[in-house]
Short mmCIF file of C-alpha atoms in Angstrom, two decimals:
data_model
loop_
_atom_site.label_atom_id
_atom_site.label_comp_id
_atom_site.label_asym_id
_atom_site.label_seq_id
_atom_site.Cartn_x
_atom_site.Cartn_y
_atom_site.Cartn_z
CA MET W 879 -21.26 71.58 -214.90
CA LYS W 880 -17.92 73.03 -214.93
CA ASP W 881 -15.11 71.00 -216.72
CA PRO W 882 -13.87 68.58 -213.82
CA TYR W 883 -10.45 68.90 -215.15
CA GLU W 884 -10.40 72.58 -214.63
CA VAL W 885 -11.98 72.40 -211.18
CA LEU W 886 -9.30 70.13 -209.97
CA GLY W 887 -6.55 72.01 -211.53
CA ILE W 888 -5.06 69.47 -213.83
CA SER W 889 -4.24 68.76 -217.45
CA LYS W 890 -6.69 66.56 -219.52
CA GLY W 891 -4.41 63.55 -219.64
CA ALA W 892 -3.70 63.44 -216.06
CA SER W 893 -3.48 60.00 -214.50
CA GLN W 894 -5.82 58.50 -212.02
CA GLU W 895 -3.11 59.02 -209.41
CA GLU W 896 -2.64 62.77 -210.45
CA ILE W 897 -6.25 63.09 -210.13
CA LYS W 898 -6.34 61.65 -206.78
CA GLN W 899 -3.65 63.72 -205.61
CA ALA W 900 -5.26 66.92 -206.69
CA TYR W 901 -8.40 65.93 -205.19
CA ARG W 902 -6.98 65.21 -201.90
CA LYS W 903 -5.33 68.45 -201.65
CA LEU W 904 -8.36 70.50 -202.65
CA ALA W 905 -10.66 68.52 -200.54
CA LYS W 906 -8.36 69.25 -197.73
CA GLN W 907 -8.26 72.97 -198.39
CA TYR W 908 -11.92 73.49 -198.76
CA HIS W 909 -13.03 70.97 -196.24
CA PRO W 910 -15.97 72.43 -193.97
CA ASP W 911 -14.20 72.03 -190.79
CA HIS W 912 -11.76 74.59 -191.85
CA TYR W 913 -14.50 77.14 -192.24
CA ALA W 914 -16.69 76.48 -189.09
CA ASN W 915 -16.28 79.85 -187.79
CA ASN W 916 -15.96 81.68 -190.94
CA PRO W 917 -18.71 83.78 -192.42
CA LEU W 918 -17.95 82.61 -195.89
CA ALA W 919 -18.70 78.89 -195.02
CA ASP W 920 -21.50 78.92 -197.73
CA LEU W 921 -18.92 79.48 -200.23
CA ALA W 922 -16.59 76.97 -199.26
CA GLU W 923 -19.11 74.16 -199.05
CA GLU W 924 -20.13 75.07 -202.71
CA LYS W 925 -16.49 74.84 -203.71
CA PHE W 926 -16.27 71.52 -201.63
CA LYS W 927 -19.26 70.20 -203.45
CA GLU W 928 -17.68 71.22 -206.79
CA ILE W 929 -14.51 69.31 -206.10
CA ASN W 930 -16.26 66.22 -205.07
CA GLU W 931 -18.68 66.22 -208.12
CA ALA W 932 -15.56 66.72 -210.58
CA TYR W 933 -13.65 63.75 -208.57
CA GLU W 934 -16.77 61.55 -208.96
CA ALA W 935 -17.03 62.51 -212.75
CA LEU W 936 -13.54 61.70 -213.36
CA THR W 937 -13.31 58.42 -211.39
CA GLY W 938 -16.74 57.05 -211.58
CA GLY W 939 -16.40 56.20 -207.76
CA GLY W 940 -17.65 57.89 -204.69
CA ALA W 941 -15.68 60.60 -203.21
CA GLY W 942 -12.77 59.58 -200.88
CA ALA W 943 -13.12 62.27 -198.14
CA GLY W 944 -16.35 62.29 -196.14
CA GLY W 945 -18.28 65.15 -194.92
CA SER W 946 -17.37 67.34 -191.99
CA SER W 947 -16.37 65.33 -188.85
CA SER W 948 -17.03 68.27 -186.52
CA TYR W 949 -20.27 68.62 -184.46
CA ARG W 950 -22.52 69.90 -187.12
CA GLY W 951 -25.38 67.42 -187.51
CA SER W 952 -24.90 65.95 -184.09
CA SER W 953 -28.12 64.96 -182.31
CA TYR W 954 -28.04 67.67 -179.95
CA THR W 955 -30.74 67.73 -177.15
CA GLY W 956 -30.79 70.62 -175.04
CA THR W 957 -33.16 72.84 -172.88
CA GLY W 958 -35.46 75.16 -175.05
CA ASN W 959 -33.48 78.24 -174.09
CA PHE W 960 -30.02 76.98 -175.15
CA MET W 961 -31.50 75.27 -178.33
CA GLN W 962 -32.87 78.75 -179.33
CA ILE W 963 -29.58 80.43 -178.73
CA ARG W 964 -27.53 77.83 -180.63
CA ASN W 965 -29.83 78.38 -183.88
CA MET W 966 -29.49 81.98 -183.37
CA ILE W 967 -25.51 81.58 -183.49
CA GLN W 968 -25.83 79.52 -186.54
CA MET W 969 -28.11 81.87 -188.25
CA GLY W 970 -25.72 84.68 -187.62
CA HIS W 971 -28.13 86.56 -185.26
CA LEU W 972 -25.12 87.17 -182.85
CA SER W 973 -26.43 90.36 -180.79
CA GLU W 974 -29.78 88.77 -180.20
CA ALA W 975 -28.14 85.49 -179.03
CA GLU W 976 -25.66 87.62 -176.90
CA ALA W 977 -28.44 89.32 -175.24
CA LEU W 978 -30.30 86.06 -174.38
CA LEU W 979 -26.88 84.80 -172.83
CA ASP W 980 -26.13 87.69 -170.75
CA GLY W 981 -29.68 87.57 -169.38
CA MET W 982 -29.14 84.09 -167.88
CA SER W 983 -28.21 83.51 -164.56
CA ASP W 984 -27.33 79.73 -164.65
CA ARG W 985 -23.77 79.68 -166.14
CA ASN W 986 -22.95 76.09 -166.83
CA ALA W 987 -20.53 74.51 -169.39
CA GLU W 988 -23.03 74.91 -172.01
CA TRP W 989 -23.35 78.47 -171.39
CA PHE W 990 -19.45 79.01 -171.65
CA PHE W 991 -19.37 76.99 -174.80
CA LEU W 992 -22.25 79.05 -176.55
CA LYS W 993 -20.68 82.05 -175.60
CA GLY W 994 -17.37 81.09 -176.88
CA SER W 995 -18.91 80.14 -180.15
CA LEU W 996 -20.60 83.34 -180.45
CA PHE W 997 -17.10 85.16 -180.16
CA MET W 998 -15.79 82.90 -182.36
CA LYS W 999 -18.22 83.66 -185.27
CA ARG W 1000 -17.82 87.40 -184.41
CA GLY W 1001 -14.13 86.93 -185.11
CA TRP W 1002 -13.27 87.61 -181.37
CA TYR W 1003 -11.02 84.82 -181.20
CA GLN W 1004 -9.16 85.79 -178.02
CA GLN W 1005 -12.32 85.71 -175.74
CA GLY W 1006 -13.92 82.97 -177.87
CA MET W 1007 -11.24 80.42 -177.19
CA ASN W 1008 -11.22 81.59 -173.60
CA PHE W 1009 -14.81 80.65 -173.25
CA ILE W 1010 -14.36 77.41 -175.01
CA ARG W 1011 -11.44 76.44 -172.82
CA GLN W 1012 -13.44 77.10 -169.68
CA ALA W 1013 -16.23 74.79 -171.09
CA VAL W 1014 -13.84 72.16 -171.76
CA ASN W 1015 -12.53 72.38 -168.13
CA MET W 1016 -15.96 72.30 -166.58
CA ASP W 1017 -17.11 69.26 -168.68
CA PRO W 1018 -14.06 67.51 -169.91
CA ALA W 1019 -16.04 64.62 -171.14
CA ASN W 1020 -18.13 66.60 -173.55
CA PRO W 1021 -17.07 65.70 -177.04
CA GLU W 1022 -18.58 68.56 -178.67
CA TYR W 1023 -16.56 71.19 -176.71
CA ARG W 1024 -13.38 69.05 -177.22
CA ALA W 1025 -14.24 68.96 -181.06
CA ALA W 1026 -14.37 72.72 -181.08
CA MET W 1027 -10.97 73.07 -179.43
CA ASN W 1028 -9.42 70.34 -181.73
CA SER W 1029 -10.84 71.90 -184.66
CA TYR W 1030 -9.27 75.13 -183.55
CA VAL W 1031 -5.93 73.66 -183.31
CA ALA W 1032 -6.38 71.59 -186.64
CA GLN W 1033 -7.12 74.70 -188.51
CA THR W 1034 -3.97 76.38 -187.38
CA GLN W 1035 -2.07 73.23 -188.13
CA HIS W 1036 -3.31 73.10 -191.73
CA TYR W 1037 -2.35 76.66 -192.31
CA ARG W 1038 1.33 75.86 -190.98
CA ASP W 1039 1.44 72.72 -193.24
CA VAL W 1040 0.61 74.49 -196.29
CA GLY W 1041 3.27 77.10 -195.53
CA MET W 1042 5.64 74.52 -194.79
CA SER W 1043 5.03 72.80 -198.08
CA MET W 1044 5.98 76.09 -199.77
CA GLY W 1045 9.38 75.96 -198.50
CA ARG W 1046 9.33 77.65 -194.95
CA GLY W 1047 12.06 76.38 -192.58
CA PRO W 1048 14.49 73.52 -192.87
CA GLY W 1049 11.78 71.20 -193.78
CA GLY W 1050 10.26 68.00 -192.31
CA MET W 1051 8.63 67.36 -188.92
CA SER W 1052 10.51 68.16 -185.91
CA THR W 1053 10.42 65.69 -182.97
CA CYS W 1054 8.14 68.10 -180.96
CA ASP W 1055 5.83 68.58 -183.86
CA CYS W 1056 5.53 64.78 -184.12
CA CYS W 1057 4.57 64.28 -180.52
CA GLN W 1058 2.03 67.17 -180.73
CA ASN W 1059 0.47 65.50 -183.83
CA LEU W 1060 0.28 62.19 -182.20
CA ILE W 1061 -1.59 63.83 -179.19
CA CYS W 1062 -3.81 65.62 -181.35
CA ALA W 1063 -4.76 62.38 -183.18
CA ASP W 1064 -5.17 60.77 -179.91
CA CYS W 1065 -7.66 63.42 -178.71
CA CYS W 1066 -9.50 62.98 -181.99
CA CYS W 1067 -9.69 59.40 -181.51
CA GLU W 1068 -10.97 59.60 -178.02
CA CYS W 1069 -13.84 62.05 -179.20
CA MET W 1070 -14.89 59.41 -181.42
CA GLY W 1071 -14.81 56.94 -178.83
CA GLY W 1072 -11.74 55.07 -179.90
CA ASP W 1073 -8.11 55.44 -178.48
CA LEU W 1074 -4.63 55.80 -180.23
CA ILE W 1075 -2.39 56.15 -177.15
CA SER W 1076 -3.57 53.91 -174.50
CA CYS W 1077 -1.82 55.55 -171.52
CA CYS W 1078 -3.29 58.92 -172.04
CA MET X 479 0.09 101.04 -191.52
CA PHE X 480 2.83 98.92 -189.98
CA GLY X 481 4.66 96.75 -192.67
CA TYR X 482 3.69 93.44 -191.26
CA VAL X 483 2.15 92.23 -194.62
CA LYS X 484 5.24 91.47 -196.53
CA ILE X 485 6.84 89.08 -198.68
CA ALA X 486 9.30 86.41 -197.54
CA LYS X 487 11.87 87.20 -199.78
CA ASP X 488 14.12 84.35 -199.50
CA GLU X 489 11.35 82.10 -200.88
CA LEU X 490 10.47 84.29 -203.96
CA ARG X 491 11.61 83.71 -207.51
CA VAL X 492 13.63 86.65 -208.72
CA ARG X 493 11.09 87.16 -211.45
CA GLU X 494 8.31 87.31 -208.85
CA TYR X 495 10.37 89.74 -206.79
CA ASN X 496 10.61 91.98 -209.73
CA VAL X 497 7.00 91.95 -210.04
CA PHE X 498 6.43 92.73 -206.55
CA ARG X 499 8.96 95.59 -206.83
CA ALA X 500 7.01 96.74 -209.85
CA TYR X 501 3.75 97.13 -208.13
CA TYR X 502 5.40 98.98 -205.17
CA CYS X 503 7.15 101.43 -207.49
CA GLY X 504 4.15 101.68 -209.40
CA LEU X 505 1.99 102.70 -206.38
CA CYS X 506 4.83 105.31 -205.32
CA LYS X 507 4.51 106.82 -208.90
CA THR X 508 0.68 106.76 -208.69
CA LEU X 509 0.96 108.61 -205.34
CA LYS X 510 3.09 111.22 -206.38
CA LYS X 511 0.97 111.63 -209.53
CA GLU X 512 -2.48 112.00 -207.76
CA TYR X 513 -1.49 113.33 -204.43
CA GLY X 514 1.79 115.05 -204.80
CA PHE X 515 5.54 114.46 -203.75
CA ALA X 516 4.83 114.34 -199.91
CA SER X 517 2.26 111.80 -200.16
CA ARG X 518 4.50 109.13 -200.63
CA MET X 519 5.75 109.29 -197.06
CA GLY X 520 4.75 106.09 -195.10
CA LEU X 521 4.09 103.70 -198.28
CA SER X 522 4.02 100.51 -196.82
CA TYR X 523 4.23 96.99 -197.99
CA ASP X 524 0.80 96.48 -196.41
CA VAL X 525 -0.73 98.58 -198.82
CA THR X 526 1.19 96.97 -201.72
CA PHE X 527 -0.28 93.74 -200.82
CA LEU X 528 -3.70 95.25 -201.35
CA ALA X 529 -2.68 96.58 -204.57
CA LEU X 530 -1.36 93.26 -205.66
CA LEU X 531 -4.50 91.57 -204.31
CA LEU X 532 -6.89 93.89 -206.52
CA SER X 533 -4.82 93.90 -209.57
CA SER X 534 -5.02 90.04 -209.22
CA LEU X 535 -8.92 90.16 -209.34
CA CYS X 536 -9.25 92.53 -212.19
CA GLU X 537 -10.03 91.37 -215.88
CA GLU X 538 -7.54 94.11 -217.08
CA GLU X 539 -3.95 92.81 -217.32
CA THR X 540 -1.39 95.16 -215.36
CA SER X 541 1.03 96.73 -217.87
CA PHE X 542 4.46 97.60 -216.76
CA VAL X 543 6.66 100.30 -218.13
CA PRO X 544 10.43 100.96 -217.71
CA GLU X 545 10.79 104.32 -215.73
CA ARG X 546 13.23 106.16 -213.78
CA CYS X 547 12.53 107.48 -210.27
CA ILE X 548 14.17 109.33 -207.42
CA VAL X 549 15.53 106.35 -205.79
CA SER X 550 17.07 105.10 -209.11
CA PRO X 551 17.52 108.31 -211.34
CA VAL X 552 19.87 106.67 -213.86
CA ARG X 553 18.58 103.31 -214.52
CA LYS X 554 15.13 102.70 -215.61
CA LYS X 555 12.99 100.25 -213.57
CA PRO X 556 9.88 98.32 -214.68
CA MET X 557 6.76 99.79 -212.80
CA ALA X 558 3.29 98.86 -212.90
CA ARG X 559 1.61 101.70 -214.63
CA PRO X 560 -1.32 103.53 -212.91
CA PHE X 561 -4.69 102.05 -213.29
CA VAL X 562 -7.90 101.56 -210.99
CA PRO X 563 -6.46 99.16 -208.32
CA LEU X 564 -3.44 101.31 -207.88
CA SER X 565 -5.19 104.44 -207.87
CA TYR X 566 -7.50 103.22 -205.15
CA THR X 567 -4.70 101.72 -202.95
CA ALA X 568 -2.87 105.08 -203.28
CA ALA X 569 -5.90 106.70 -201.87
CA VAL X 570 -5.93 104.19 -198.96
CA ASN X 571 -2.25 104.85 -198.27
CA VAL X 572 -2.99 108.59 -198.01
CA MET X 573 -6.01 107.94 -195.44
CA LEU X 574 -4.13 105.75 -193.37
CA ALA X 575 -0.94 107.79 -193.36
CA VAL X 576 -2.91 110.93 -192.28
CA GLY X 577 -4.44 108.73 -189.58
CA LYS X 578 -1.29 107.49 -188.49
CA ILE X 579 0.56 110.78 -188.43
CA ARG X 580 -2.10 112.47 -186.09
CA ASP X 581 -2.11 109.52 -183.95
CA ASN X 582 1.75 109.81 -183.32
CA TRP X 583 1.35 113.44 -182.59
CA ARG X 584 -1.58 112.97 -180.18
CA ASP X 585 0.02 109.89 -178.30
CA GLU X 586 3.79 110.66 -178.53
CA HIS X 587 3.93 114.21 -179.41
CA SER X 588 6.71 113.28 -181.86
CA VAL X 589 8.24 116.32 -183.74
CA LYS X 590 8.43 114.31 -186.91
CA ALA X 591 4.68 113.99 -186.80
CA LEU X 592 3.96 117.70 -186.27
CA PHE X 593 5.95 118.47 -189.12
CA ALA X 594 4.42 115.95 -191.44
CA MET X 595 1.10 117.38 -190.59
CA PRO X 596 0.85 120.13 -192.91
CA VAL X 597 2.79 118.31 -195.48
CA MET X 598 0.12 115.75 -195.84
CA ALA X 599 -2.71 118.55 -195.30
CA HIS X 600 -3.16 118.92 -199.21
CA ALA X 601 -3.03 115.10 -199.88
CA LYS X 602 -5.80 114.71 -197.20
CA ARG X 603 -8.02 117.37 -198.76
CA LYS X 604 -7.83 115.62 -202.02
CA VAL X 605 -8.65 112.28 -200.89
CA LYS X 606 -11.43 113.43 -198.94
CA LYS X 607 -12.87 114.87 -202.03
CA LYS X 608 -12.43 111.82 -203.83
CA TYR X 609 -13.66 109.25 -201.53
CA PRO X 610 -15.84 111.04 -199.04
CA GLU X 611 -17.73 108.06 -197.71
CA LEU X 612 -14.75 105.92 -197.23
CA PHE X 613 -12.78 108.80 -195.71
CA SER X 614 -15.35 109.51 -193.14
CA VAL X 615 -15.78 105.63 -192.10
CA VAL X 616 -12.04 105.52 -191.73
CA GLU X 617 -12.10 108.60 -189.55
CA LYS X 618 -14.93 107.25 -187.66
CA HIS X 619 -12.93 103.76 -186.67
CA LEU X 620 -9.92 105.94 -185.94
CA LYS X 621 -11.64 108.14 -183.41
CA GLN X 622 -13.52 105.16 -181.82
CA LEU X 623 -10.33 103.50 -181.21
CA SER X 624 -8.61 106.54 -179.79
CA ARG X 625 -11.72 106.97 -177.46
CA LEU X 626 -11.30 103.25 -176.47
CA GLU X 627 -7.53 103.93 -175.73
CA LYS X 628 -8.35 106.93 -173.58
CA GLU X 629 -10.77 105.04 -171.50
CA GLN X 630 -8.11 102.58 -170.94
CA CYS X 631 -10.14 99.66 -172.47
CA ASP X 632 -8.45 96.33 -171.73
CA GLU X 633 -10.44 94.01 -173.94
CA LEU X 634 -8.03 93.16 -176.73
CA ASP X 635 -10.74 91.89 -178.90
CA ARG X 636 -12.75 95.14 -178.62
CA LEU X 637 -9.83 97.26 -179.53
CA ALA X 638 -8.81 95.14 -182.27
CA GLU X 639 -12.29 95.21 -183.73
CA GLU X 640 -12.10 99.05 -184.47
CA PHE X 641 -9.06 98.37 -186.48
CA ALA X 642 -10.34 95.33 -188.13
CA GLY X 643 -13.60 97.22 -188.89
CA LEU X 644 -11.58 99.86 -190.49
CA MET X 645 -9.61 97.40 -192.76
CA GLN X 646 -12.69 95.51 -193.53
CA GLU X 647 -14.15 98.77 -195.09
CA VAL X 648 -11.01 99.48 -196.81
CA PHE X 649 -11.05 96.18 -198.46
CA SER X 650 -14.59 95.76 -199.19
CA ALA X 651 -15.04 99.49 -200.88
CA ALA X 652 -12.39 98.44 -203.62
CA PRO X 653 -13.75 99.67 -207.07
CA GLY X 654 -14.82 97.05 -209.84
CA VAL X 655 -15.26 93.83 -207.62
CA GLY X 656 -18.42 91.63 -207.71
CA GLU X 657 -20.47 90.88 -204.86
CA THR X 658 -19.17 87.59 -203.74
CA GLU X 659 -15.61 89.07 -204.05
CA ARG X 660 -16.47 91.91 -201.79
CA ARG X 661 -17.86 89.59 -199.20
CA ILE X 662 -14.54 87.50 -199.37
CA LEU X 663 -12.29 90.69 -199.16
CA SER X 664 -14.21 92.03 -196.19
CA HIS X 665 -13.26 89.11 -194.32
CA ILE X 666 -9.73 89.12 -195.33
CA GLY X 667 -9.64 92.97 -194.44
CA TYR X 668 -11.13 92.21 -191.05
CA GLY X 669 -8.59 89.48 -190.29
CA LEU X 670 -5.76 91.55 -191.50
CA GLY X 671 -6.63 94.58 -189.30
CA ARG X 672 -7.10 92.30 -186.21
CA PHE X 673 -3.64 90.75 -186.94
CA ILE X 674 -2.06 93.91 -187.32
CA TYR X 675 -3.25 95.60 -184.46
CA ILE X 676 -2.70 92.96 -181.92
CA LEU X 677 0.86 92.29 -183.28
CA ASP X 678 1.50 95.94 -183.27
CA ALA X 679 0.37 96.10 -179.63
CA TYR X 680 2.39 93.18 -178.81
CA GLU X 681 5.52 94.33 -180.23
CA ASP X 682 5.24 97.80 -178.64
CA ARG X 683 4.52 96.62 -174.98
CA GLU X 684 8.18 97.20 -173.73
CA LYS X 685 8.44 100.56 -175.42
CA ASP X 686 5.03 101.55 -174.24
CA LYS X 687 5.90 100.66 -170.76
CA LYS X 688 8.94 102.83 -170.64
CA GLU X 689 7.14 105.63 -172.51
CA ASN X 690 3.97 105.49 -170.44
CA ASN X 691 1.80 104.98 -173.53
CA PHE X 692 -1.50 103.13 -173.89
CA ASN X 693 -1.00 99.32 -174.59
CA PRO X 694 -3.84 96.76 -173.97
CA PHE X 695 -1.05 94.18 -173.09
CA LEU X 696 -0.03 96.22 -170.08
CA LEU X 697 -3.54 96.72 -168.68
CA ALA X 698 -4.83 93.05 -168.94
CA LYS X 699 -5.63 91.84 -165.46
CA GLU X 700 -3.95 88.49 -165.95
CA THR X 701 -0.51 88.28 -167.89
CA PRO X 702 -1.29 86.94 -171.25
CA VAL X 703 0.00 83.67 -172.03
CA THR X 704 2.33 84.33 -174.98
CA GLU X 705 1.68 81.05 -176.61
CA GLU X 706 -2.14 81.56 -176.49
CA ILE X 707 -1.63 84.99 -178.01
CA ARG X 708 0.53 83.36 -180.71
CA GLN X 709 -1.66 80.61 -181.55
CA MET X 710 -4.61 83.13 -181.87
CA LEU X 711 -2.78 85.12 -184.18
CA GLU X 712 -1.92 82.09 -186.28
CA PHE X 713 -5.65 81.24 -186.06
CA THR X 714 -6.48 84.58 -187.62
CA LEU X 715 -3.96 83.97 -190.36
CA SER X 716 -5.52 80.83 -191.05
CA GLU X 717 -8.94 82.28 -191.39
CA ILE X 718 -7.43 85.02 -193.77
CA SER X 719 -5.91 82.49 -196.00
CA ASN X 720 -8.72 80.11 -195.82
CA SER X 721 -10.96 83.24 -197.14
CA TYR X 722 -8.22 84.01 -199.73
CA GLN X 723 -8.71 80.63 -201.19
CA LEU X 724 -12.32 81.41 -202.21
CA LEU X 725 -11.26 84.31 -204.39
CA ASN X 726 -10.63 83.63 -208.13
CA ILE X 727 -7.30 84.99 -208.47
CA LYS X 728 -6.32 85.51 -212.15
CA ARG X 729 -2.55 86.19 -211.74
CA ASN X 730 0.27 86.63 -209.23
CA ARG X 731 -0.76 83.70 -207.21
CA PRO X 732 2.87 82.48 -206.05
CA ILE X 733 3.44 86.35 -204.76
CA LEU X 734 0.08 86.46 -203.01
CA ASP X 735 0.65 82.72 -201.43
CA ASN X 736 4.17 83.82 -200.48
CA ILE X 737 2.74 86.59 -198.61
CA LEU X 738 0.02 84.85 -196.80
CA TYR X 739 1.77 81.75 -195.96
CA LEU X 740 5.10 82.79 -195.46
CA GLY X 741 5.68 86.55 -195.03
CA LEU X 742 3.06 87.18 -192.32
CA PRO X 743 4.37 84.11 -190.24
CA GLU X 744 7.64 85.40 -190.75
CA SER X 745 6.65 88.73 -189.39
CA MET X 746 5.08 87.05 -186.42
CA SER X 747 8.19 85.16 -185.37
CA ARG X 748 10.30 88.14 -185.92
CA VAL X 749 8.09 89.87 -182.99
CA PHE X 750 7.76 86.64 -180.82
CA ASP X 751 11.21 85.07 -181.19
CA GLY X 752 13.20 88.32 -181.98
CA VAL X 753 15.26 89.35 -184.99
CA LYS X 754 18.27 87.86 -183.70
CA LYS X 755 17.21 84.33 -183.07
CA GLU X 756 15.87 84.16 -186.72
CA LYS X 757 19.18 85.17 -188.01
CA GLU X 758 20.97 82.45 -186.00
CA VAL X 759 18.61 79.84 -187.40
CA HIS X 760 19.42 81.28 -190.83
CA GLU X 761 23.19 81.09 -190.30
CA ARG X 762 22.98 77.57 -188.80
CA SER X 763 21.05 76.30 -191.88
CA LEU X 764 23.63 77.67 -194.23
#
């Protein structure tokens, strides 16, 4: 195993607080949610595991941040065809999945969602997001479609946050950002069955 | 290329800025040495980023030497001494410059491009001989792109795919990198190509409308929502940066961070918000 201090990028005599801080930052960076559409997800997962192991080795406790909050591992039960296409997209067999999707006549919300996921994986984010938005419009109650939308927003927000911490702009969160974040948080809560802002 | 991949100068330390300059100058020297005087036309910051990134992955330290150059003939300035990553990026610069000049002539019949063509011919022959495979792949993507443009393709993703594919090849064909690094570089290249193509098209849409040139934003059936385009480009940048975080960077991390997290968004807000607005904000904050 690699030196846990090296993995977390801290010096040997670091305090528990410093360890925690370094861990949090790295765990956020390599979180599987940020690599949902990235073909390098396997590399990120390795790194994420390494960081968790290093943290456990240094603190003796379990890791603070849990696994992915996105839809992976959700107990999805779909009809045979969609299930097969879903697996194909997971495995990266994009052209086969596309051929199957294009051959279908029943274009429901699930169809739009899968088409969108396929485009996102391919790197065609413009069409990908259009299809996913369409899926959300057709079936607003579906938590999976919403989660995909939210993770798109969250990944972009994380990128902005890192830039901000490096000193872009006059600093701080503007009033507008604050509202936007609250609404995002509310959406996330609602996906999980809870609620943050009761009126919306 | 287009100069969108640049540093956010205000946020760099002077020491880091000097290193960045030294890479730029070193690249310029390498171009002159390997491809002749004229090849230095169109040396862009985008290519400098590639040089910096590849040098940061290398075991070999970059060495800097003080030298004079045409821009600074009296005082010597530190320059990165030519080595493998610089020599490779110099070749990339020539390939892209040749492609761009020919494109300019074909689309806009600019006189500047016509004169530049024979001047670059020598450099082109040389680069074709040195990297025959990469050269033909780059040509293929550029040809495919101009075919799509001629067909008046209005699918933004499909158009961007060609330039993204080109950059993907350029990044992943870099010499002396391991298999994992090659995979990562490939995705970074893809994202950057996509970002550059779309931002360039967006920026030029007014000009293209006036001059009756091809522009996917003018062909779109529904007017694209600016906010959606912007968010999509930002998402592309987040994909690039997330991939970059997987690389084992051995040096120059602050400069690379600066380009990826600050410089690229700055280019974007220059296009979307306009230069004037940015200046105003800056003045207000002073």
